[in-house]
Every structure is written in structure tokens, then in C-alpha cells.
Amino acid sequence: MGFVPIVTAQNKNQVIAFASDTQEPMWVEKLWLKTNHNLLATKMIFKDVDSLRPKALFILGDVVSLGKSKKAWKNIDNYISQLVKDSIPVYATLGNHEVMFNSKKGIRNFKKRFPAYDPSGYTEVVDSVAVILLNSNFAAMSVTEIARQNEWYEAKLNALDTASAIKMIIVGCHHSPYTNSTIVNPSEAVRQSFVPPFIKSKKAVLFLSGHSHNFENFNIQGKNFLVIGGGGGLHQPLRAKTVQMPDISGDYKPDFHYLEVHRDGETLNVLSRRLKTDFTGFNDGYSLKISQ
């Protein structure tokens, strides 16, 4: 099974959609985190993305609960098939749930759904915005694989910085370099490998991640880092405000959400679409404008 896009990310309208952590909750997670119609939330997110008719959807890992399991892919296969049927290409990068317990089988199932995936990182361009997707599962990678990806990433950023057709760059991976979640820690490996080249890049303006099932916004050296892990996984509690690192999104903490992005000249408009608490639909939530 391969979800080969009917069209590429070059020839639809100018909106780009991003989501993360669309996986069904595992039974062990339910022992300490509260459920909230999570499967319905994921279904509604994909339906709302479909109605938006974006130029592409990018999923930042943990697409399913267990990558090696054919059963775990059943619902997601249906959702993505509908998007592709409606000429919306879907791209993704690996999360920890894709490589859990049997990484080879999980990656094999993942690549069947996302044939464009490259373990060394890959790029799609939408309306002069380059989206770089990286693999942050460092524990499941060899030293050689990590070095290869880091080299590719820095070279790609340098090339995009000098490419006249590229206006802005968005970098995405699964594990968040910054988060106040009490369930998952910030990724030191992402901070070491991915953050410095992103900060250095002239055109890189937005870093997206998931893993933490929250919405968070951190401003590091003048650049925005968004956590968008609201695709359907169990919502995670946050550290007490007295010990949090500064999250400029404030009290905007919806259980379920996805991101809508579009470029307007030299400005990147970013909008979080949140699922209403009564599950009657979506409304516009947190927004920001990013200029170079």
C-alpha cells in the first residue's frame, strides 16, 4: 500500500497543514492519563483538514500507536486515502511509536504509506516555503545514520538559504527540543543536532515538533519553536508554572488541534485550529505572524 499523491505539493492552494501524534492511545497510557474521545478527535481532525483543501498535510510522527501492527494502521489508512483521493498529498516523519518494539517492521509499514520518506531527511516545497522533515529517533539510529542525517541537514539548509526560489524554511521532527510536559522530556539530542543549524539559517523561521501532547510556543534566540502534539493522543499535564520554561502561548492548551500555515509575501501566517470541547467542530485558536 502506498499513498502516492495524485498531485504534488506544488499545485494546489497555498495553505499547508501540520499535525502530530494522531496515534490511538495504548492501554498502558490509559493507566495514568485521561481519555477524551481520542479516536473521534483524530477522525475529526483529518476531516477538517480535508475540508480545508490544503496544498499538503505534514504529520510529525506517532501517526499510529504501533508501527509494526497492521491493525494499528486501519483507521489512518482510511483517513489518508480520503485525503489523497481529494488530491491532498500527505507526508510524514517517524515518531517513537513507529519504531516501537520492532523498528524494521514499523519502518517498513511506514514507508508503504509514505514512499517519499527518506531516513536521512527530506524536503518538500510549498509556495516557496521549504519544509524539512527529520528523524529524531536517535536511540533507534546508528552513529553513522545520525552523522549522515546531520550532514545532509546542514547542507540542505545552506543550499536553501542561497536558493532564490525559497522564501522561508520550516523544520519539523517528532521529539520536541523544548517542552514543559511532565510525561516526556525535552530532547537534548534534538537541541544539539537540529537546533543550532536552524538558528543559524537565514531563512529558517519555524521549528515544529510533537511527542509532547500539548500546544506550546517557545521563542529561542528570536525564533519560534511550536509543539503541536494535539492530533489525538492522550493530553499530557504540564509542569507547575513556577518551574516552567517560558511558554509564550500562555493558557492556550486545547486537547486536540492542528496547524494551518500560509505565506503572505515575506510573512508566514500560523494558525492553530482547535477542536471544540463539546466536539461540535473546530474554531480558530492561537495565531502568530512570523516575518524574516
Short mmCIF file of N, CA, C and O in Angstrom, two decimals, residues 22-149:
data_model
loop_
_atom_site.label_atom_id
_atom_site.label_comp_id
_atom_site.label_asym_id
_atom_site.label_seq_id
_atom_site.Cartn_x
_atom_site.Cartn_y
_atom_site.Cartn_z
N THR A 22 -1.15 11.54 16.02
CA THR A 22 -2.51 11.11 15.68
C THR A 22 -2.78 9.68 16.13
O THR A 22 -3.81 9.10 15.77
N GLN A 23 -1.88 9.11 16.91
CA GLN A 23 -1.99 7.70 17.29
C GLN A 23 -3.14 7.43 18.25
O GLN A 23 -3.49 8.27 19.08
N GLU A 24 -3.69 6.23 18.14
CA GLU A 24 -4.68 5.76 19.11
C GLU A 24 -3.99 5.49 20.45
O GLU A 24 -2.90 4.91 20.48
N PRO A 25 -4.57 5.91 21.56
CA PRO A 25 -3.94 5.67 22.86
C PRO A 25 -3.74 4.17 23.12
O PRO A 25 -4.62 3.35 22.82
N MET A 26 -2.59 3.83 23.67
CA MET A 26 -2.31 2.45 24.07
C MET A 26 -2.86 2.21 25.48
O MET A 26 -2.99 3.15 26.28
N TRP A 27 -3.18 0.95 25.78
CA TRP A 27 -3.81 0.65 27.07
C TRP A 27 -2.95 1.08 28.24
O TRP A 27 -3.47 1.56 29.26
N VAL A 28 -1.63 0.92 28.09
CA VAL A 28 -0.75 1.27 29.20
C VAL A 28 -0.76 2.77 29.47
O VAL A 28 -0.62 3.21 30.63
N GLU A 29 -0.96 3.57 28.42
CA GLU A 29 -1.02 5.03 28.60
C GLU A 29 -2.27 5.44 29.37
O GLU A 29 -2.26 6.45 30.10
N LYS A 30 -3.33 4.65 29.22
CA LYS A 30 -4.59 4.97 29.87
C LYS A 30 -4.54 4.75 31.38
O LYS A 30 -5.45 5.16 32.10
N LEU A 31 -3.47 4.10 31.85
CA LEU A 31 -3.35 3.84 33.28
C LEU A 31 -3.09 5.12 34.07
O LEU A 31 -3.42 5.20 35.26
N TRP A 32 -2.45 6.12 33.41
CA TRP A 32 -2.14 7.35 34.16
C TRP A 32 -2.58 8.63 33.44
O TRP A 32 -2.44 9.72 34.00
N LEU A 33 -3.13 8.51 32.23
CA LEU A 33 -3.63 9.69 31.53
C LEU A 33 -5.10 9.50 31.18
O LEU A 33 -5.54 8.39 30.87
N LYS A 34 -5.83 10.59 31.17
CA LYS A 34 -7.28 10.56 30.97
C LYS A 34 -7.63 10.52 29.48
O LYS A 34 -7.10 11.28 28.68
N THR A 35 -8.55 9.63 29.14
CA THR A 35 -9.05 9.57 27.76
C THR A 35 -10.11 10.64 27.54
O THR A 35 -10.75 11.10 28.49
N ASN A 36 -10.30 11.00 26.27
CA ASN A 36 -11.29 12.03 25.94
C ASN A 36 -11.75 11.87 24.49
O ASN A 36 -11.47 12.72 23.66
N HIS A 37 -12.41 10.77 24.20
CA HIS A 37 -12.90 10.53 22.84
C HIS A 37 -11.78 10.73 21.81
O HIS A 37 -11.96 11.37 20.78
N ASN A 38 -10.63 10.12 22.11
CA ASN A 38 -9.43 10.39 21.33
C ASN A 38 -9.54 9.94 19.87
O ASN A 38 -9.07 10.63 18.96
N LEU A 39 -10.14 8.79 19.65
CA LEU A 39 -10.28 8.29 18.27
C LEU A 39 -11.18 9.21 17.46
O LEU A 39 -10.92 9.48 16.27
N LEU A 40 -12.25 9.69 18.08
CA LEU A 40 -13.14 10.62 17.40
C LEU A 40 -12.41 11.92 17.08
O LEU A 40 -12.59 12.49 15.99
N ALA A 41 -11.58 12.39 18.00
CA ALA A 41 -10.83 13.63 17.77
C ALA A 41 -9.93 13.50 16.55
O ALA A 41 -9.88 14.41 15.70
N THR A 42 -9.22 12.39 16.44
CA THR A 42 -8.35 12.18 15.29
C THR A 42 -9.15 12.15 13.99
O THR A 42 -8.77 12.76 12.99
N LYS A 43 -10.25 11.44 14.01
CA LYS A 43 -11.12 11.37 12.83
C LYS A 43 -11.59 12.76 12.41
O LYS A 43 -11.57 13.11 11.21
N MET A 44 -11.96 13.58 13.39
CA MET A 44 -12.45 14.92 13.09
C MET A 44 -11.34 15.83 12.58
O MET A 44 -11.58 16.70 11.73
N ILE A 45 -10.13 15.64 13.08
CA ILE A 45 -9.00 16.44 12.59
C ILE A 45 -8.76 16.16 11.11
O ILE A 45 -8.62 17.10 10.30
N PHE A 46 -8.72 14.90 10.74
CA PHE A 46 -8.50 14.57 9.33
C PHE A 46 -9.64 15.09 8.46
O PHE A 46 -9.40 15.57 7.34
N LYS A 47 -10.86 15.03 8.97
CA LYS A 47 -12.00 15.54 8.21
C LYS A 47 -11.91 17.05 8.02
O LYS A 47 -12.20 17.58 6.94
N ASP A 48 -11.49 17.75 9.08
CA ASP A 48 -11.37 19.20 8.98
C ASP A 48 -10.23 19.59 8.05
O ASP A 48 -10.36 20.55 7.28
N VAL A 49 -9.12 18.87 8.11
CA VAL A 49 -8.02 19.11 7.18
C VAL A 49 -8.50 18.91 5.75
O VAL A 49 -8.20 19.71 4.85
N ASP A 50 -9.27 17.86 5.52
CA ASP A 50 -9.78 17.58 4.18
C ASP A 50 -10.66 18.73 3.67
O ASP A 50 -10.56 19.14 2.51
N SER A 51 -11.49 19.28 4.55
CA SER A 51 -12.36 20.39 4.15
C SER A 51 -11.58 21.66 3.87
O SER A 51 -12.01 22.52 3.10
N LEU A 52 -10.41 21.79 4.48
CA LEU A 52 -9.55 22.94 4.26
C LEU A 52 -8.92 22.93 2.87
O LEU A 52 -8.58 23.98 2.32
N ARG A 53 -8.77 21.72 2.31
CA ARG A 53 -8.14 21.54 1.00
C ARG A 53 -6.74 22.18 0.95
O ARG A 53 -6.44 23.00 0.09
N PRO A 54 -5.86 21.79 1.88
CA PRO A 54 -4.51 22.37 1.87
C PRO A 54 -3.70 21.84 0.70
O PRO A 54 -4.05 20.84 0.06
N LYS A 55 -2.60 22.49 0.47
CA LYS A 55 -1.70 22.06 -0.58
C LYS A 55 -0.98 20.79 -0.19
O LYS A 55 -0.58 20.00 -1.04
N ALA A 56 -0.83 20.55 1.11
CA ALA A 56 -0.23 19.33 1.61
C ALA A 56 -0.49 19.24 3.11
O ALA A 56 -0.70 20.25 3.78
N LEU A 57 -0.47 18.01 3.63
CA LEU A 57 -0.50 17.76 5.06
C LEU A 57 0.80 17.08 5.46
O LEU A 57 1.22 16.10 4.84
N PHE A 58 1.43 17.60 6.52
CA PHE A 58 2.64 17.02 7.06
C PHE A 58 2.34 16.51 8.48
O PHE A 58 1.81 17.26 9.30
N ILE A 59 2.68 15.24 8.75
CA ILE A 59 2.45 14.65 10.07
C ILE A 59 3.80 14.41 10.72
O ILE A 59 4.67 13.74 10.16
N LEU A 60 3.98 14.94 11.94
CA LEU A 60 5.28 14.93 12.60
C LEU A 60 5.46 13.74 13.55
O LEU A 60 5.88 13.88 14.69
N GLY A 61 5.12 12.56 13.08
CA GLY A 61 5.40 11.35 13.83
C GLY A 61 4.30 10.89 14.76
O GLY A 61 3.35 11.61 15.04
N ASP A 62 4.44 9.64 15.24
CA ASP A 62 3.41 8.95 16.00
C ASP A 62 2.09 9.01 15.24
O ASP A 62 1.04 9.38 15.79
N VAL A 63 2.19 8.66 13.98
CA VAL A 63 1.00 8.60 13.14
C VAL A 63 0.03 7.55 13.68
O VAL A 63 -1.18 7.75 13.71
N VAL A 64 0.60 6.42 14.14
CA VAL A 64 -0.19 5.34 14.72
C VAL A 64 0.42 4.92 16.06
O VAL A 64 1.54 5.31 16.39
N SER A 65 -0.30 4.08 16.79
CA SER A 65 0.14 3.67 18.12
C SER A 65 1.28 2.68 18.09
O SER A 65 2.13 2.65 18.98
N LEU A 66 1.32 1.84 17.05
CA LEU A 66 2.34 0.81 16.95
C LEU A 66 2.62 0.53 15.48
O LEU A 66 1.84 -0.14 14.81
N GLY A 67 3.74 1.05 15.00
CA GLY A 67 4.03 0.98 13.57
C GLY A 67 4.09 -0.41 13.01
O GLY A 67 3.75 -0.64 11.83
N LYS A 68 4.49 -1.39 13.80
CA LYS A 68 4.65 -2.75 13.31
C LYS A 68 3.33 -3.48 13.13
O LYS A 68 3.26 -4.51 12.46
N SER A 69 2.25 -2.95 13.72
CA SER A 69 0.95 -3.61 13.71
C SER A 69 0.08 -3.17 12.53
O SER A 69 -0.21 -1.98 12.37
N LYS A 70 -0.35 -4.11 11.71
CA LYS A 70 -1.24 -3.78 10.59
C LYS A 70 -2.57 -3.22 11.10
O LYS A 70 -3.14 -2.31 10.50
N LYS A 71 -3.04 -3.76 12.22
CA LYS A 71 -4.31 -3.31 12.78
C LYS A 71 -4.26 -1.84 13.18
O LYS A 71 -5.24 -1.10 13.02
N ALA A 72 -3.10 -1.40 13.69
CA ALA A 72 -2.97 -0.01 14.14
C ALA A 72 -3.11 0.98 13.00
O ALA A 72 -3.44 2.15 13.23
N TRP A 73 -2.87 0.56 11.78
CA TRP A 73 -2.91 1.45 10.61
C TRP A 73 -4.31 1.56 9.99
O TRP A 73 -4.52 2.38 9.09
N LYS A 74 -5.25 0.74 10.43
CA LYS A 74 -6.54 0.63 9.73
C LYS A 74 -7.24 1.97 9.58
O LYS A 74 -7.61 2.38 8.47
N ASN A 75 -7.48 2.68 10.68
CA ASN A 75 -8.21 3.96 10.61
C ASN A 75 -7.41 5.01 9.85
O ASN A 75 -7.97 5.73 8.99
N ILE A 76 -6.12 5.12 10.15
CA ILE A 76 -5.29 6.12 9.50
C ILE A 76 -5.23 5.88 7.99
O ILE A 76 -5.24 6.83 7.19
N ASP A 77 -5.16 4.61 7.59
CA ASP A 77 -5.17 4.30 6.16
C ASP A 77 -6.41 4.87 5.48
O ASP A 77 -6.33 5.45 4.39
N ASN A 78 -7.56 4.74 6.14
CA ASN A 78 -8.80 5.27 5.57
C ASN A 78 -8.77 6.79 5.48
O ASN A 78 -9.19 7.37 4.47
N TYR A 79 -8.27 7.44 6.53
CA TYR A 79 -8.24 8.90 6.55
C TYR A 79 -7.30 9.44 5.46
O TYR A 79 -7.64 10.40 4.74
N ILE A 80 -6.12 8.85 5.38
CA ILE A 80 -5.15 9.34 4.39
C ILE A 80 -5.61 9.02 2.98
O ILE A 80 -5.43 9.83 2.05
N SER A 81 -6.24 7.88 2.78
CA SER A 81 -6.76 7.54 1.46
C SER A 81 -7.76 8.58 0.99
O SER A 81 -7.79 8.95 -0.20
N GLN A 82 -8.59 9.08 1.91
CA GLN A 82 -9.56 10.10 1.53
C GLN A 82 -8.88 11.40 1.14
O GLN A 82 -9.27 12.06 0.17
N LEU A 83 -7.84 11.78 1.88
CA LEU A 83 -7.10 12.99 1.53
C LEU A 83 -6.47 12.87 0.16
O LEU A 83 -6.55 13.78 -0.67
N VAL A 84 -5.84 11.73 -0.10
CA VAL A 84 -5.20 11.53 -1.39
C VAL A 84 -6.24 11.51 -2.52
O VAL A 84 -6.01 12.06 -3.60
N LYS A 85 -7.39 10.91 -2.23
CA LYS A 85 -8.48 10.91 -3.20
C LYS A 85 -8.90 12.34 -3.54
O LYS A 85 -9.28 12.63 -4.69
N ASP A 86 -8.81 13.22 -2.56
CA ASP A 86 -9.17 14.62 -2.75
C ASP A 86 -7.96 15.47 -3.16
O ASP A 86 -7.96 16.70 -2.99
N SER A 87 -6.94 14.81 -3.68
CA SER A 87 -5.76 15.47 -4.24
C SER A 87 -4.94 16.25 -3.21
O SER A 87 -4.37 17.30 -3.51
N ILE A 88 -4.90 15.75 -1.98
CA ILE A 88 -4.10 16.37 -0.92
C ILE A 88 -2.95 15.42 -0.58
O ILE A 88 -3.17 14.38 0.04
N PRO A 89 -1.73 15.73 -1.00
CA PRO A 89 -0.60 14.86 -0.66
C PRO A 89 -0.31 14.88 0.83
O PRO A 89 -0.46 15.90 1.49
N VAL A 90 0.10 13.74 1.36
CA VAL A 90 0.39 13.60 2.79
C VAL A 90 1.82 13.11 2.96
O VAL A 90 2.23 12.12 2.35
N TYR A 91 2.58 13.82 3.79
CA TYR A 91 3.97 13.47 4.07
C TYR A 91 4.12 13.30 5.58
O TYR A 91 3.36 13.87 6.36
N ALA A 92 5.10 12.52 5.99
CA ALA A 92 5.27 12.29 7.43
C ALA A 92 6.72 11.96 7.75
O ALA A 92 7.51 11.60 6.87
N THR A 93 7.05 12.10 9.02
CA THR A 93 8.32 11.62 9.53
C THR A 93 8.04 10.69 10.70
O THR A 93 6.93 10.66 11.24
N LEU A 94 9.04 9.91 11.07
CA LEU A 94 8.87 8.88 12.09
C LEU A 94 8.74 9.47 13.50
O LEU A 94 9.43 10.43 13.85
N GLY A 95 7.88 8.85 14.29
CA GLY A 95 7.83 9.11 15.72
C GLY A 95 8.32 7.88 16.47
O GLY A 95 8.67 6.87 15.85
N ASN A 96 8.33 7.94 17.78
CA ASN A 96 8.79 6.78 18.54
C ASN A 96 7.84 5.59 18.44
O ASN A 96 8.26 4.44 18.51
N HIS A 97 6.54 5.84 18.25
CA HIS A 97 5.59 4.74 18.14
C HIS A 97 5.75 3.96 16.84
O HIS A 97 5.38 2.78 16.79
N GLU A 98 6.29 4.58 15.81
CA GLU A 98 6.54 3.86 14.56
C GLU A 98 7.67 2.85 14.70
O GLU A 98 7.69 1.84 13.98
N VAL A 99 8.62 3.10 15.58
CA VAL A 99 9.78 2.21 15.71
C VAL A 99 9.73 1.37 16.98
O VAL A 99 10.67 0.65 17.30
N MET A 100 8.62 1.42 17.70
CA MET A 100 8.49 0.72 18.98
C MET A 100 8.45 -0.79 18.80
O MET A 100 7.73 -1.31 17.93
N PHE A 101 9.24 -1.50 19.59
CA PHE A 101 9.26 -2.97 19.68
C PHE A 101 9.88 -3.67 18.47
O PHE A 101 10.57 -4.67 18.63
N ASN A 102 9.61 -3.17 17.27
CA ASN A 102 10.19 -3.78 16.06
C ASN A 102 10.39 -2.68 15.03
O ASN A 102 9.52 -2.42 14.20
N SER A 103 11.54 -2.03 15.10
CA SER A 103 11.75 -0.83 14.28
C SER A 103 11.76 -1.16 12.79
O SER A 103 11.22 -0.39 11.98
N LYS A 104 12.35 -2.28 12.40
CA LYS A 104 12.42 -2.63 10.97
C LYS A 104 11.03 -2.82 10.38
O LYS A 104 10.72 -2.31 9.30
N LYS A 105 10.19 -3.55 11.09
CA LYS A 105 8.83 -3.78 10.60
C LYS A 105 8.02 -2.49 10.63
O LYS A 105 7.25 -2.21 9.71
N GLY A 106 8.21 -1.71 11.69
CA GLY A 106 7.49 -0.44 11.78
C GLY A 106 7.87 0.51 10.66
O GLY A 106 7.00 1.15 10.05
N ILE A 107 9.16 0.61 10.38
CA ILE A 107 9.62 1.50 9.30
C ILE A 107 9.14 0.98 7.95
O ILE A 107 8.77 1.76 7.06
N ARG A 108 9.12 -0.35 7.78
CA ARG A 108 8.64 -0.92 6.53
C ARG A 108 7.17 -0.57 6.30
O ARG A 108 6.77 -0.16 5.19
N ASN A 109 6.35 -0.70 7.34
CA ASN A 109 4.94 -0.32 7.22
C ASN A 109 4.78 1.17 6.96
O ASN A 109 3.91 1.61 6.20
N PHE A 110 5.62 1.97 7.62
CA PHE A 110 5.58 3.42 7.46
C PHE A 110 5.90 3.82 6.01
O PHE A 110 5.20 4.64 5.40
N LYS A 111 6.94 3.23 5.45
CA LYS A 111 7.36 3.59 4.09
C LYS A 111 6.35 3.14 3.04
O LYS A 111 6.29 3.72 1.95
N LYS A 112 5.55 2.12 3.34
CA LYS A 112 4.49 1.73 2.43
C LYS A 112 3.46 2.85 2.30
O LYS A 112 2.90 3.07 1.22
N ARG A 113 3.22 3.54 3.40
CA ARG A 113 2.24 4.63 3.40
C ARG A 113 2.84 5.95 2.91
O ARG A 113 2.15 6.77 2.32
N PHE A 114 4.13 6.14 3.20
CA PHE A 114 4.78 7.41 2.87
C PHE A 114 6.05 7.13 2.06
O PHE A 114 7.17 7.19 2.59
N PRO A 115 5.89 6.80 0.78
CA PRO A 115 7.05 6.41 -0.04
C PRO A 115 8.07 7.51 -0.24
O PRO A 115 9.22 7.23 -0.59
N ALA A 116 7.69 8.76 -0.02
CA ALA A 116 8.65 9.86 -0.18
C ALA A 116 9.61 9.94 0.99
O ALA A 116 10.64 10.62 0.90
N TYR A 117 9.32 9.24 2.08
CA TYR A 117 10.15 9.31 3.28
C TYR A 117 11.58 8.88 2.99
O TYR A 117 11.83 7.90 2.30
N ASP A 118 12.53 9.64 3.54
CA ASP A 118 13.95 9.32 3.43
C ASP A 118 14.55 9.35 4.83
O ASP A 118 14.40 10.34 5.54
N PRO A 119 15.21 8.26 5.26
CA PRO A 119 15.76 8.22 6.63
C PRO A 119 16.82 9.27 6.90
O PRO A 119 17.13 9.55 8.06
N SER A 120 17.38 9.87 5.86
CA SER A 120 18.37 10.92 6.05
C SER A 120 17.74 12.31 6.03
O SER A 120 18.44 13.31 6.05
N GLY A 121 16.40 12.36 6.01
CA GLY A 121 15.70 13.64 5.95
C GLY A 121 15.27 13.94 4.53
O GLY A 121 15.91 13.48 3.56
N TYR A 122 14.18 14.67 4.38
CA TYR A 122 13.74 15.06 3.03
C TYR A 122 12.99 16.38 3.07
O TYR A 122 12.58 16.84 4.13
N THR A 123 12.82 16.95 1.91
CA THR A 123 12.27 18.30 1.78
C THR A 123 11.14 18.33 0.76
O THR A 123 11.23 17.70 -0.29
N GLU A 124 10.08 19.06 1.07
CA GLU A 124 9.03 19.38 0.12
C GLU A 124 8.87 20.89 0.10
O GLU A 124 9.02 21.54 1.13
N VAL A 125 8.60 21.44 -1.07
CA VAL A 125 8.46 22.89 -1.22
C VAL A 125 7.01 23.23 -1.56
O VAL A 125 6.43 22.65 -2.48
N VAL A 126 6.42 24.13 -0.79
CA VAL A 126 5.05 24.57 -0.98
C VAL A 126 5.04 26.10 -1.03
O VAL A 126 5.38 26.75 -0.04
N ASP A 127 4.67 26.67 -2.16
CA ASP A 127 4.57 28.12 -2.28
C ASP A 127 5.83 28.83 -1.77
O ASP A 127 5.76 29.73 -0.94
N SER A 128 6.98 28.37 -2.23
CA SER A 128 8.28 28.95 -1.88
C SER A 128 8.67 28.74 -0.42
O SER A 128 9.62 29.35 0.06
N VAL A 129 7.92 27.90 0.30
CA VAL A 129 8.26 27.52 1.67
C VAL A 129 8.79 26.09 1.65
O VAL A 129 8.07 25.17 1.25
N ALA A 130 10.03 25.90 2.05
CA ALA A 130 10.62 24.57 2.11
C ALA A 130 10.34 23.95 3.46
O ALA A 130 10.62 24.55 4.50
N VAL A 131 9.79 22.74 3.46
CA VAL A 131 9.53 22.00 4.69
C VAL A 131 10.54 20.86 4.78
O VAL A 131 10.56 19.98 3.91
N ILE A 132 11.37 20.88 5.80
CA ILE A 132 12.36 19.83 6.03
C ILE A 132 11.85 18.91 7.13
O ILE A 132 11.53 19.37 8.22
N LEU A 133 11.77 17.62 6.84
CA LEU A 133 11.35 16.63 7.83
C LEU A 133 12.55 15.78 8.23
O LEU A 133 13.25 15.23 7.37
N LEU A 134 12.76 15.65 9.54
CA LEU A 134 13.92 14.94 10.08
C LEU A 134 13.49 13.81 11.00
O LEU A 134 12.40 13.84 11.58
N ASN A 135 14.36 12.82 11.15
CA ASN A 135 14.12 11.69 12.04
C ASN A 135 14.81 11.96 13.38
O ASN A 135 16.03 12.05 13.45
N SER A 136 14.03 12.08 14.45
CA SER A 136 14.59 12.38 15.76
C SER A 136 14.64 11.16 16.68
O SER A 136 14.86 11.29 17.89
N ASN A 137 14.47 9.97 16.12
CA ASN A 137 14.55 8.73 16.91
C ASN A 137 16.00 8.30 17.05
O ASN A 137 16.41 7.23 16.58
N PHE A 138 16.80 9.11 17.71
CA PHE A 138 18.24 8.87 17.77
C PHE A 138 18.58 7.55 18.45
O PHE A 138 19.57 6.91 18.09
N ALA A 139 17.77 7.11 19.40
CA ALA A 139 18.06 5.87 20.11
C ALA A 139 17.94 4.65 19.20
O ALA A 139 18.52 3.60 19.48
N ALA A 140 17.18 4.79 18.11
CA ALA A 140 17.00 3.69 17.17
C ALA A 140 17.88 3.83 15.93
O ALA A 140 17.70 3.09 14.95
N MET A 141 18.82 4.79 15.97
CA MET A 141 19.69 5.05 14.82
C MET A 141 21.14 4.73 15.17
O MET A 141 21.56 4.85 16.32
N SER A 142 21.89 4.33 14.16
CA SER A 142 23.32 4.09 14.36
C SER A 142 24.07 5.42 14.34
O SER A 142 23.53 6.45 13.91
N VAL A 143 25.30 5.40 14.81
CA VAL A 143 26.14 6.61 14.79
C VAL A 143 26.30 7.11 13.36
O VAL A 143 26.25 8.32 13.10
N THR A 144 26.46 6.18 12.43
CA THR A 144 26.60 6.54 11.01
C THR A 144 25.34 7.20 10.48
O THR A 144 25.41 8.20 9.75
N GLU A 145 24.19 6.66 10.83
CA GLU A 145 22.92 7.22 10.37
C GLU A 145 22.71 8.62 10.92
O GLU A 145 22.22 9.52 10.21
N ILE A 146 23.05 8.83 12.18
CA ILE A 146 22.90 10.16 12.78
C ILE A 146 23.82 11.16 12.10
O ILE A 146 23.40 12.28 11.75
N ALA A 147 25.07 10.76 11.86
CA ALA A 147 26.03 11.65 11.21
C ALA A 147 25.59 11.98 9.79
O ALA A 147 25.70 13.13 9.35
N ARG A 148 25.06 10.98 9.09
CA ARG A 148 24.62 11.20 7.70
C ARG A 148 23.47 12.20 7.65
O ARG A 148 23.45 13.10 6.80
N GLN A 149 22.52 12.04 8.57
CA GLN A 149 21.39 12.97 8.59
C GLN A 149 21.84 14.38 8.96
O GLN A 149 21.40 15.36 8.34
#
